[in-house]
């Protein structure tokens, strides 16, 4: 069983930055690829970023490319999403997930509870 706990969400002005964290149980990162997804109110959950279990391959949605960075700290068992140049359209609940490390949400078996990110204009 994999447990994932997100933190770091909050309210920020447009142009600001936030860093989301996802604490994982056990040897999650050696077994699973990891992803960040988000779901805005009234919309489908969408892919944001992913990293393969090797840590050598990362993938980003076009909407966040160049602004967001996904990374893993193996020693701390923590996944991060550094978000810079935030826009109001980035407002959503952000979820971390463990699975294949692809861009497709159905490839992920384990999900955190989510953390709210709100970007004001």
Short mmCIF file of C-alpha atoms in Angstrom, two decimals:
data_model
loop_
_atom_site.label_atom_id
_atom_site.label_comp_id
_atom_site.label_asym_id
_atom_site.label_seq_id
_atom_site.Cartn_x
_atom_site.Cartn_y
_atom_site.Cartn_z
CA UNK A 1 0.00 0.00 0.00
CA UNK A 2 1.28 3.45 -0.94
CA UNK A 3 0.38 6.53 1.05
CA UNK A 4 0.79 9.98 -0.44
CA UNK A 5 0.30 13.21 1.47
CA UNK A 6 0.42 16.57 -0.34
CA UNK A 7 1.19 19.91 1.24
CA UNK A 8 2.26 23.40 0.24
CA UNK A 9 -0.88 24.72 -1.40
CA UNK A 10 -2.29 28.14 -0.63
CA UNK A 11 -3.27 31.53 -1.96
CA UNK A 12 -0.78 33.45 -4.10
CA UNK A 13 -0.92 36.44 -6.42
CA UNK A 14 -0.46 36.05 -10.14
CA UNK A 15 3.23 35.94 -10.99
CA UNK A 16 4.12 34.39 -7.67
CA UNK A 17 5.53 30.97 -6.79
CA UNK A 18 4.60 27.96 -4.70
CA UNK A 19 6.27 24.64 -4.05
CA UNK A 20 4.06 21.62 -3.52
CA UNK A 21 5.35 18.60 -1.65
CA UNK A 22 4.14 15.01 -1.68
CA UNK A 23 5.43 12.77 1.11
CA UNK A 24 5.40 9.12 0.13
CA UNK A 25 5.53 5.93 2.16
CA UNK A 26 8.12 3.21 1.75
CA UNK A 27 10.23 2.80 -1.38
CA UNK A 28 7.63 4.39 -3.61
CA UNK A 29 10.00 6.24 -5.91
CA UNK A 30 12.07 3.16 -6.75
CA UNK A 31 8.95 1.23 -7.74
CA UNK A 32 6.66 3.80 -9.31
CA UNK A 33 6.65 6.72 -11.64
CA UNK A 34 5.11 9.81 -10.09
CA UNK A 35 2.78 12.44 -11.41
CA UNK A 36 1.07 15.67 -10.53
CA UNK A 37 -2.47 16.28 -11.71
CA UNK A 38 -4.91 19.09 -11.05
CA UNK A 39 -8.64 19.55 -11.06
CA UNK A 40 -10.29 22.93 -11.32
CA UNK A 41 -13.86 23.39 -10.14
CA UNK A 42 -16.28 21.89 -12.64
CA UNK A 43 -13.54 20.46 -14.85
CA UNK A 44 -11.90 17.11 -15.48
CA UNK A 45 -8.71 16.15 -13.69
CA UNK A 46 -5.80 16.96 -15.97
CA UNK A 47 -2.16 16.04 -16.24
CA UNK A 48 0.42 18.55 -15.04
CA UNK A 49 3.80 16.82 -14.77
CA UNK A 50 5.34 13.38 -14.39
CA UNK A 51 8.66 11.77 -13.62
CA UNK A 52 9.66 8.19 -14.35
CA UNK A 53 10.92 5.90 -11.58
CA UNK A 54 14.42 6.22 -13.00
CA UNK A 55 14.22 9.97 -12.35
CA UNK A 56 15.79 10.62 -15.73
CA UNK A 57 12.66 11.42 -17.70
CA UNK A 58 10.20 14.18 -16.98
CA UNK A 59 7.07 15.27 -18.83
CA UNK A 60 4.99 18.42 -18.65
CA UNK A 61 1.67 19.67 -19.91
CA UNK A 62 2.11 22.39 -22.50
CA UNK A 63 0.27 24.82 -20.25
CA UNK A 64 2.94 24.60 -17.52
CA UNK A 65 6.10 23.91 -19.53
CA UNK A 66 8.83 26.36 -18.62
CA UNK A 67 7.04 27.44 -15.42
CA UNK A 68 6.70 24.23 -13.37
CA UNK A 69 9.40 21.75 -12.38
CA UNK A 70 8.86 18.24 -11.00
CA UNK A 71 11.55 16.64 -8.88
CA UNK A 72 12.15 13.90 -6.34
CA UNK A 73 14.26 13.83 -3.18
CA UNK A 74 14.89 10.14 -2.56
CA UNK A 75 16.46 10.69 0.84
CA UNK A 76 13.37 12.55 2.04
CA UNK A 77 10.88 10.30 0.23
CA UNK A 78 9.30 13.43 -1.17
CA UNK A 79 8.05 14.52 -4.57
CA UNK A 80 8.00 18.23 -5.39
CA UNK A 81 6.32 20.53 -7.85
CA UNK A 82 7.94 23.94 -8.07
CA UNK A 83 5.46 26.36 -9.61
CA UNK A 84 6.67 29.74 -10.85
CA UNK A 85 4.97 32.57 -12.76
CA UNK A 86 1.61 31.37 -11.55
CA UNK A 87 -1.52 32.40 -13.41
CA UNK A 88 -5.16 32.53 -12.30
CA UNK A 89 -5.87 29.59 -14.62
CA UNK A 90 -3.52 27.47 -12.49
CA UNK A 91 -6.11 27.58 -9.70
CA UNK A 92 -7.11 24.01 -8.87
CA UNK A 93 -6.78 21.17 -6.40
CA UNK A 94 -3.41 19.53 -7.07
CA UNK A 95 -2.94 15.80 -6.59
CA UNK A 96 0.17 13.67 -6.56
CA UNK A 97 -0.08 10.11 -7.80
CA UNK A 98 2.04 6.97 -8.03
CA UNK A 99 1.91 4.65 -11.01
CA UNK A 100 3.50 4.43 -14.42
CA UNK A 101 4.81 7.97 -14.73
CA UNK A 102 2.87 8.64 -17.92
CA UNK A 103 0.60 11.56 -18.79
CA UNK A 104 -2.61 9.47 -18.52
CA UNK A 105 -4.34 9.57 -15.15
CA UNK A 106 -5.71 6.01 -15.46
CA UNK A 107 -2.14 4.70 -15.37
CA UNK A 108 -1.84 5.75 -11.72
CA UNK A 109 -2.93 3.44 -8.90
CA UNK A 110 -2.36 5.59 -5.83
CA UNK A 111 -3.49 9.16 -5.16
CA UNK A 112 -3.05 11.72 -2.44
CA UNK A 113 -5.90 13.72 -0.94
CA UNK A 114 -5.05 16.92 -2.85
CA UNK A 115 -3.97 20.41 -1.91
CA UNK A 116 -5.72 23.61 -3.00
CA UNK A 117 -3.83 26.20 -5.03
CA UNK A 118 -5.54 29.54 -5.61
CA UNK A 119 -3.97 32.22 -7.78
CA UNK A 120 -5.51 35.68 -7.55
CA UNK A 121 -5.32 38.20 -10.40
#
